[in-house]
PDB file of C-alpha atoms in Angstrom:
ATOM      1  CA  LEU A 214      -0.005   0.003   0.001  1.00 96.00           C
ATOM      2  CA  VAL A 215       1.363   3.429  -0.921  1.00 96.00           C
ATOM      3  CA  PHE A 216       0.166   6.998  -0.921  1.00 97.00           C
ATOM      4  CA  THR A 217       1.058   9.055  -3.990  1.00 97.00           C
ATOM      5  CA  ASP A 218       0.399  12.646  -4.956  1.00 96.00           C
ATOM      6  CA  GLY A 219       1.403  11.995  -8.561  1.00 95.00           C
ATOM      7  CA  ASN A 220       5.087  12.657  -7.845  1.00 94.00           C
ATOM      8  CA  THR A 221       6.101  11.294  -4.432  1.00 96.00           C
ATOM      9  CA  ILE A 222       5.431   7.646  -3.508  1.00 96.00           C
ATOM     10  CA  LEU A 223       5.067   7.073   0.224  1.00 96.00           C
ATOM     11  CA  PRO A 224       4.843   3.423   1.239  1.00 95.00           C
ATOM     12  CA  LEU A 225       2.944   2.192   4.293  1.00 96.00           C
ATOM     13  CA  VAL A 226       4.322  -0.676   6.386  1.00 95.00           C
ATOM     14  CA  SER A 227       4.072  -4.088   4.759  1.00 94.00           C
ATOM     15  CA  SER A 228       1.393  -6.695   5.404  1.00 95.00           C
ATOM     16  CA  GLN A 229       0.474 -10.199   4.318  1.00 94.00           C
ATOM     17  CA  ASP A 230      -3.020 -11.482   3.578  1.00 94.00           C
ATOM     18  CA  HIS A 231      -4.325 -15.037   3.853  1.00 95.00           C
ATOM     19  CA  LYS A 232      -6.558 -15.727   0.817  1.00 94.00           C
ATOM     20  CA  ARG A 233      -7.555 -19.373   1.252  1.00 96.00           C
ATOM     21  CA  VAL A 234     -10.540 -20.094   3.447  1.00 97.00           C
ATOM     22  CA  PHE A 235      -9.053 -22.955   5.467  1.00 97.00           C
ATOM     23  CA  ASP A 236      -5.944 -23.348   7.617  1.00 97.00           C
ATOM     24  CA  ASN A 237      -2.630 -24.093   5.900  1.00 96.00           C
ATOM     25  CA  ASP A 238      -3.833 -22.270   2.763  1.00 95.00           C
ATOM     26  CA  GLN A 239      -6.367 -24.928   1.832  1.00 97.00           C
ATOM     27  CA  GLY A 240      -9.724 -24.487   0.088  1.00 97.00           C
ATOM     28  CA  PRO A 241     -11.094 -21.825  -2.224  1.00 96.00           C
ATOM     29  CA  ASN A 242      -9.848 -18.224  -2.434  1.00 95.00           C
ATOM     30  CA  THR A 243     -11.671 -15.531  -0.481  1.00 96.00           C
ATOM     31  CA  GLY A 244     -11.502 -11.791  -0.133  1.00 92.00           C
ATOM     32  CA  GLY A 245      -9.092 -12.365   2.722  1.00 95.00           C
ATOM     33  CA  MET A 246      -9.274 -14.379   5.970  1.00 97.00           C
ATOM     34  CA  GLY A 247      -6.776 -12.303   7.935  1.00 97.00           C
ATOM     35  CA  ALA A 248      -3.533 -10.381   7.773  1.00 97.00           C
ATOM     36  CA  TYR A 249      -0.531  -9.366   9.780  1.00 97.00           C
ATOM     37  CA  SER A 250       1.869  -6.433   9.713  1.00 96.00           C
ATOM     38  CA  PRO A 251       4.725  -6.053   9.151  1.00 94.00           C
ATOM     39  CA  ALA A 252       5.471  -8.959   6.803  1.00 91.00           C
ATOM     40  CA  PRO A 253       9.005 -10.332   7.389  1.00 87.00           C
ATOM     41  CA  LEU A 254       8.972 -11.355   3.726  1.00 83.00           C
ATOM     42  CA  VAL A 255       9.283  -7.703   2.747  1.00 85.00           C
ATOM     43  CA  THR A 256      12.800  -6.518   3.560  1.00 82.00           C
ATOM     44  CA  LYS A 257      14.253  -3.033   3.115  1.00 83.00           C
ATOM     45  CA  ASP A 258      16.000  -4.152  -0.075  1.00 82.00           C
ATOM     46  CA  ASN A 259      12.988  -5.639  -1.796  1.00 85.00           C
ATOM     47  CA  LEU A 260      10.769  -2.780  -0.607  1.00 87.00           C
ATOM     48  CA  ASP A 261      13.034  -0.415  -2.509  1.00 88.00           C
ATOM     49  CA  SER A 262      12.781  -2.753  -5.512  1.00 88.00           C
ATOM     50  CA  ILE A 263       8.990  -2.890  -5.273  1.00 91.00           C
ATOM     51  CA  ILE A 264       8.766   0.905  -5.219  1.00 92.00           C
ATOM     52  CA  GLY A 265      11.223   1.276  -8.067  1.00 91.00           C
ATOM     53  CA  HIS A 266       9.983  -1.501 -10.341  1.00 92.00           C
ATOM     54  CA  VAL A 267       6.246  -1.717  -9.510  1.00 93.00           C
ATOM     55  CA  PHE A 268       4.800   1.549  -8.205  1.00 95.00           C
ATOM     56  CA  GLY A 269       7.264   3.979  -9.820  1.00 95.00           C
ATOM     57  CA  PRO A 270       6.510   2.925 -13.434  1.00 95.00           C
ATOM     58  CA  VAL A 271       2.735   3.100 -12.761  1.00 95.00           C
ATOM     59  CA  VAL A 272       2.847   6.646 -11.391  1.00 95.00           C
ATOM     60  CA  SER A 273       5.252   7.926 -14.052  1.00 95.00           C
ATOM     61  CA  GLY A 274       3.304   6.122 -16.792  1.00 95.00           C
ATOM     62  CA  LEU A 275       0.088   7.791 -15.757  1.00 94.00           C
ATOM     63  CA  LYS A 276       1.856  11.166 -15.660  1.00 94.00           C
ATOM     64  CA  ARG A 277       3.099  10.681 -19.260  1.00 95.00           C
ATOM     65  CA  GLU A 278      -0.548  10.168 -20.251  1.00 96.00           C
ATOM     66  CA  GLY A 279      -1.513  13.424 -18.568  1.00 94.00           C
ATOM     67  CA  LYS A 280      -3.130  11.666 -15.583  1.00 93.00           C
ATOM     68  CA  ILE A 281      -1.970  12.864 -12.165  1.00 94.00           C
ATOM     69  CA  TYR A 282      -3.158  10.192  -9.762  1.00 95.00           C
ATOM     70  CA  LYS A 283      -3.550  11.273  -6.142  1.00 96.00           C
ATOM     71  CA  GLY A 284      -4.557   8.777  -3.499  1.00 96.00           C
ATOM     72  CA  LEU A 285      -3.802   5.196  -2.517  1.00 96.00           C
ATOM     73  CA  LEU A 286      -2.367   2.542  -4.759  1.00 96.00           C
ATOM     74  CA  TYR A 287      -2.767  -1.008  -3.474  1.00 95.00           C
ATOM     75  CA  GLY A 288      -0.563  -3.546  -5.213  1.00 93.00           C
ATOM     76  CA  GLY A 289      -1.402  -7.213  -4.653  1.00 91.00           C
ATOM     77  CA  LEU A 290       1.967  -8.915  -4.938  1.00 90.00           C
ATOM     78  CA  MET A 291       3.484 -12.370  -4.903  1.00 88.00           C
ATOM     79  CA  ILE A 292       7.181 -12.492  -3.952  1.00 84.00           C
ATOM     80  CA  LYS A 293       9.376 -15.370  -5.183  1.00 85.00           C
ATOM     81  CA  ASP A 294      13.188 -15.341  -4.929  1.00 83.00           C
ATOM     82  CA  ASN A 295      12.963 -11.726  -3.801  1.00 79.00           C
ATOM     83  CA  ILE A 296      11.225 -10.716  -7.023  1.00 83.00           C
ATOM     84  CA  ALA A 297       7.775  -9.121  -6.793  1.00 85.00           C
ATOM     85  CA  TYR A 298       5.093 -10.210  -9.272  1.00 90.00           C
ATOM     86  CA  VAL A 299       1.935  -8.093  -9.530  1.00 93.00           C
ATOM     87  CA  LEU A 300      -1.422  -9.866  -9.225  1.00 91.00           C
ATOM     88  CA  GLU A 301      -3.591  -6.729  -9.280  1.00 91.00           C
ATOM     89  CA  PHE A 302      -3.827  -3.018  -8.536  1.00 93.00           C
ATOM     90  CA  ASN A 303      -6.598  -1.332  -6.605  1.00 93.00           C
ATOM     91  CA  VAL A 304      -7.096   2.369  -5.994  1.00 94.00           C
ATOM     92  CA  ARG A 305      -8.156   2.061  -2.384  1.00 94.00           C
ATOM     93  CA  PHE A 306      -7.090   0.638   0.974  1.00 94.00           C
ATOM     94  CA  GLY A 307      -6.729  -3.154   0.828  1.00 90.00           C
ATOM     95  CA  ASP A 308      -8.925  -5.380   2.997  1.00 91.00           C
ATOM     96  CA  PRO A 309      -8.020  -6.978   5.428  1.00 94.00           C
ATOM     97  CA  GLU A 310      -4.471  -5.627   5.125  1.00 95.00           C
ATOM     98  CA  THR A 311      -5.522  -2.120   6.128  1.00 96.00           C
ATOM     99  CA  GLN A 312      -6.975  -3.354   9.393  1.00 97.00           C
ATOM    100  CA  ALA A 313      -3.530  -4.737  10.324  1.00 97.00           C
ATOM    101  CA  ILE A 314      -1.703  -1.608   9.127  1.00 97.00           C
ATOM    102  CA  LEU A 315      -3.550   1.469  10.376  1.00 96.00           C
ATOM    103  CA  PRO A 316      -3.506   0.519  14.084  1.00 96.00           C
ATOM    104  CA  LYS A 317       0.273   0.833  13.810  1.00 97.00           C
ATOM    105  CA  LEU A 318       0.143   4.368  12.345  1.00 97.00           C
ATOM    106  CA  LYS A 319       1.124   7.079  14.818  1.00 96.00           C
ATOM    107  CA  SER A 320       0.959   9.907  12.300  1.00 96.00           C
ATOM    108  CA  ASP A 321      -2.305  11.823  11.679  1.00 97.00           C
ATOM    109  CA  LEU A 322      -4.015   9.981   8.788  1.00 97.00           C
ATOM    110  CA  VAL A 323      -6.117  13.023   7.816  1.00 97.00           C
ATOM    111  CA  GLU A 324      -3.013  15.190   7.550  1.00 96.00           C
ATOM    112  CA  VAL A 325      -1.414  12.626   5.237  1.00 97.00           C
ATOM    113  CA  MET A 326      -4.548  12.614   3.065  1.00 97.00           C
ATOM    114  CA  LEU A 327      -4.558  16.410   2.877  1.00 97.00           C
ATOM    115  CA  LYS A 328      -0.847  16.457   1.951  1.00 97.00           C
ATOM    116  CA  THR A 329      -1.658  13.930  -0.804  1.00 97.00           C
ATOM    117  CA  ILE A 330      -4.391  16.219  -2.172  1.00 97.00           C
ATOM    118  CA  ASP A 331      -2.106  19.286  -2.012  1.00 97.00           C
ATOM    119  CA  GLY A 332       0.859  17.510  -3.700  1.00 96.00           C
ATOM    120  CA  LYS A 333       3.030  17.849  -0.640  1.00 97.00           C
ATOM    121  CA  LEU A 334       3.729  14.230   0.262  1.00 96.00           C
ATOM    122  CA  ASP A 335       7.448  14.922   0.051  1.00 95.00           C
ATOM    123  CA  THR A 336       7.081  16.774   3.363  1.00 96.00           C
ATOM    124  CA  VAL A 337       5.555  13.741   5.184  1.00 96.00           C
ATOM    125  CA  ASN A 338       7.528  11.282   7.308  1.00 95.00           C
ATOM    126  CA  LEU A 339       5.164   8.539   8.500  1.00 96.00           C
ATOM    127  CA  GLN A 340       5.632   7.403  12.110  1.00 96.00           C
ATOM    128  CA  TRP A 341       4.824   3.816  13.021  1.00 97.00           C
ATOM    129  CA  ASP A 342       4.322   1.918  16.239  1.00 94.00           C
ATOM    130  CA  ASP A 343       6.912  -0.798  16.773  1.00 94.00           C
ATOM    131  CA  ASP A 344       4.213  -3.326  17.771  1.00 95.00           C
ATOM    132  CA  PHE A 345       3.257  -6.239  15.578  1.00 97.00           C
ATOM    133  CA  CYS A 346      -0.384  -6.356  14.420  1.00 97.00           C
ATOM    134  CA  VAL A 347      -2.629  -9.354  13.645  1.00 98.00           C
ATOM    135  CA  CYS A 348      -6.082  -9.249  12.051  1.00 98.00           C
ATOM    136  CA  VAL A 349      -8.349 -12.327  12.035  1.00 98.00           C
ATOM    137  CA  VAL A 350     -11.542 -12.310   9.967  1.00 98.00           C
ATOM    138  CA  LEU A 351     -14.701 -13.931  11.394  1.00 98.00           C
ATOM    139  CA  THR A 352     -16.915 -15.216   8.611  1.00 98.00           C
ATOM    140  CA  SER A 353     -20.375 -16.712   8.182  1.00 97.00           C
ATOM    141  CA  GLY A 354     -20.268 -20.490   7.806  1.00 94.00           C
ATOM    142  CA  GLY A 355     -20.283 -21.442   4.132  1.00 95.00           C
ATOM    143  CA  TYR A 356     -18.327 -18.383   2.955  1.00 97.00           C
ATOM    144  CA  PRO A 357     -17.075 -17.875   0.235  1.00 97.00           C
ATOM    145  CA  GLY A 358     -20.010 -19.983  -0.973  1.00 96.00           C
ATOM    146  CA  ALA A 359     -23.619 -19.691   0.177  1.00 96.00           C
ATOM    147  CA  TYR A 360     -24.189 -18.476   3.729  1.00 96.00           C
ATOM    148  CA  GLU A 361     -27.051 -17.255   5.921  1.00 95.00           C
ATOM    149  CA  LYS A 362     -27.522 -13.735   7.253  1.00 96.00           C
ATOM    150  CA  GLY A 363     -29.262 -12.331  10.322  1.00 96.00           C
ATOM    151  CA  LYS A 364     -27.393 -14.365  12.952  1.00 97.00           C
ATOM    152  CA  LEU A 365     -27.271 -12.653  16.367  1.00 97.00           C
ATOM    153  CA  ILE A 366     -23.718 -11.671  17.375  1.00 97.00           C
ATOM    154  CA  LYS A 367     -22.999 -12.088  21.074  1.00 96.00           C
ATOM    155  CA  GLY A 368     -20.059 -10.978  23.169  1.00 93.00           C
ATOM    156  CA  LEU A 369     -19.139  -7.655  21.579  1.00 92.00           C
ATOM    157  CA  ASP A 370     -20.200  -5.739  24.690  1.00 86.00           C
ATOM    158  CA  GLY A 371     -18.111  -7.989  26.878  1.00 79.00           C
ATOM    159  CA  LEU A 372     -14.857  -7.021  25.214  1.00 79.00           C
ATOM    160  CA  ALA A 373     -13.189  -4.599  27.611  1.00 67.00           C
ATOM    161  CA  PRO A 374     -12.075  -1.369  25.950  1.00 69.00           C
ATOM    162  CA  ALA A 375      -8.383  -1.684  25.234  1.00 74.00           C
ATOM    163  CA  LYS A 376      -5.860   0.333  23.281  1.00 80.00           C
ATOM    164  CA  ASP A 377      -4.391  -2.815  21.753  1.00 92.00           C
ATOM    165  CA  VAL A 378      -7.548  -4.724  20.660  1.00 94.00           C
ATOM    166  CA  PHE A 379     -10.009  -3.523  17.985  1.00 93.00           C
ATOM    167  CA  VAL A 380     -13.087  -5.014  16.334  1.00 95.00           C
ATOM    168  CA  PHE A 381     -13.867  -3.667  12.851  1.00 95.00           C
ATOM    169  CA  HIS A 382     -17.354  -4.357  11.516  1.00 96.00           C
ATOM    170  CA  ALA A 383     -17.564  -5.574   7.920  1.00 95.00           C
ATOM    171  CA  GLY A 384     -20.731  -7.626   7.273  1.00 97.00           C
ATOM    172  CA  THR A 385     -22.949  -6.563  10.185  1.00 97.00           C
ATOM    173  CA  LYS A 386     -26.039  -4.474  10.773  1.00 97.00           C
ATOM    174  CA  LYS A 387     -28.015  -3.100  13.688  1.00 96.00           C
ATOM    175  CA  GLN A 388     -31.337  -4.807  14.391  1.00 94.00           C
ATOM    176  CA  ALA A 389     -33.214  -3.136  17.227  1.00 91.00           C
ATOM    177  CA  ASP A 390     -30.678  -3.161  20.078  1.00 91.00           C
ATOM    178  CA  SER A 391     -28.653  -6.053  18.669  1.00 95.00           C
ATOM    179  CA  VAL A 392     -25.976  -6.552  16.025  1.00 96.00           C
ATOM    180  CA  VAL A 393     -26.536  -9.326  13.473  1.00 97.00           C
ATOM    181  CA  THR A 394     -24.566 -10.781  10.575  1.00 98.00           C
ATOM    182  CA  SER A 395     -25.142  -9.277   7.143  1.00 97.00           C
ATOM    183  CA  GLY A 396     -22.355 -10.606   4.961  1.00 96.00           C
ATOM    184  CA  GLY A 397     -19.802 -13.328   4.373  1.00 97.00           C
ATOM    185  CA  ARG A 398     -16.927 -11.609   6.108  1.00 97.00           C
ATOM    186  CA  VAL A 399     -18.552 -10.366   9.342  1.00 98.00           C
ATOM    187  CA  LEU A 400     -15.958  -8.978  11.745  1.00 97.00           C
ATOM    188  CA  ASN A 401     -12.235  -8.214  11.805  1.00 97.00           C
ATOM    189  CA  VAL A 402     -10.621  -8.793  15.209  1.00 97.00           C
ATOM    190  CA  VAL A 403      -7.316  -6.993  15.482  1.00 97.00           C
ATOM    191  CA  ALA A 404      -4.637  -6.917  18.162  1.00 97.00           C
ATOM    192  CA  LEU A 405      -1.334  -5.181  18.679  1.00 97.00           C
ATOM    193  CA  GLY A 406       1.476  -6.989  20.524  1.00 96.00           C
ATOM    194  CA  LYS A 407       5.098  -6.697  21.386  1.00 95.00           C
ATOM    195  CA  GLY A 408       5.877  -9.596  19.090  1.00 93.00           C
ATOM    196  CA  ILE A 409       4.142 -11.846  16.558  1.00 93.00           C
ATOM    197  CA  LYS A 410       3.026 -14.409  19.147  1.00 96.00           C
ATOM    198  CA  ASP A 411       1.806 -11.754  21.605  1.00 96.00           C
ATOM    199  CA  ALA A 412      -0.399 -10.073  18.961  1.00 97.00           C
ATOM    200  CA  GLN A 413      -1.673 -13.434  17.726  1.00 97.00           C
ATOM    201  CA  GLU A 414      -2.617 -14.603  21.225  1.00 96.00           C
ATOM    202  CA  LYS A 415      -4.426 -11.334  22.026  1.00 96.00           C
ATOM    203  CA  ALA A 416      -6.443 -11.517  18.825  1.00 96.00           C
ATOM    204  CA  TYR A 417      -7.534 -15.120  19.370  1.00 96.00           C
ATOM    205  CA  LYS A 418      -8.297 -14.446  23.061  1.00 94.00           C
ATOM    206  CA  ALA A 419     -10.674 -11.625  21.998  1.00 95.00           C
ATOM    207  CA  ILE A 420     -12.282 -13.926  19.449  1.00 96.00           C
ATOM    208  CA  SER A 421     -13.080 -16.438  22.189  1.00 94.00           C
ATOM    209  CA  SER A 422     -15.574 -13.917  23.630  1.00 93.00           C
ATOM    210  CA  ILE A 423     -17.513 -13.521  20.354  1.00 96.00           C
ATOM    211  CA  LYS A 424     -20.245 -15.909  19.260  1.00 97.00           C
ATOM    212  CA  PHE A 425     -22.760 -16.240  16.424  1.00 97.00           C
ATOM    213  CA  ASP A 426     -24.281 -19.263  14.694  1.00 97.00           C
ATOM    214  CA  ASN A 427     -21.920 -20.935  12.204  1.00 96.00           C
ATOM    215  CA  MET A 428     -19.102 -18.538  13.000  1.00 98.00           C
ATOM    216  CA  PHE A 429     -15.946 -19.614  11.206  1.00 98.00           C
ATOM    217  CA  TYR A 430     -12.353 -18.334  11.133  1.00 98.00           C
ATOM    218  CA  ARG A 431      -8.894 -19.540  10.394  1.00 98.00           C
ATOM    219  CA  ARG A 432      -6.813 -20.482  13.397  1.00 98.00           C
ATOM    220  CA  ASP A 433      -3.375 -20.004  11.835  1.00 97.00           C
ATOM    221  CA  ILE A 434      -3.271 -16.339  10.960  1.00 97.00           C
ATOM    222  CA  ALA A 435       0.342 -15.043  11.337  1.00 96.00           C
ATOM    223  CA  ASN A 436       1.807 -18.558  11.717  1.00 96.00           C
ATOM    224  CA  LYS A 437       3.763 -17.792   8.534  1.00 91.00           C
ATOM    225  CA  ALA A 438       5.484 -14.931  10.277  1.00 90.00           C
ATOM    226  CA  LEU A 439       6.380 -17.204  13.180  1.00 88.00           C
TER     227      LEU A 439
END
């Protein structure tokens, strides 16, 4: 994920998604079952290469066509032998990578967006928390195939407010005084930790308090980083 104002390219910290629905990368592809940040796979050297050989040509190519792109570029990459291969580009924050990235951001996100609009990204130095971050997606049973909606979600109120645990709503809706499922990917449970294992354990501990019928999630998110 990078910000660009059409000239400067400002990368965010790296992250890694888990596309397959089942543990150990088994089963069909999904929109993403979880992510962690940073990704040890992305080193300083290959980050420089990714910026120079992937994002740089896109931004400069657009400029040659008279298109000044300002905003986010999200490159879905596969890395093999330290070479990045592009799967796709999106012009938005990536999901669920963003949920594992933004909790680490110490800089003011709105200020970065305004600098992007004003073409002043070269004045921005992003500040990041040193903590590791893990995001686990809770899905409706059957996803990415057929699934039912309207299942009552229990346990959200029981999660004690904490600066290192977050629950992002994806496929939910309010129904009277309750929250019910309304999509395939329902909730993103995110935790910050002093290390990979710490963040992973906090995320799964928070998940243990949440319940809804046919709730499903992968139990190996961030194992790759371990």
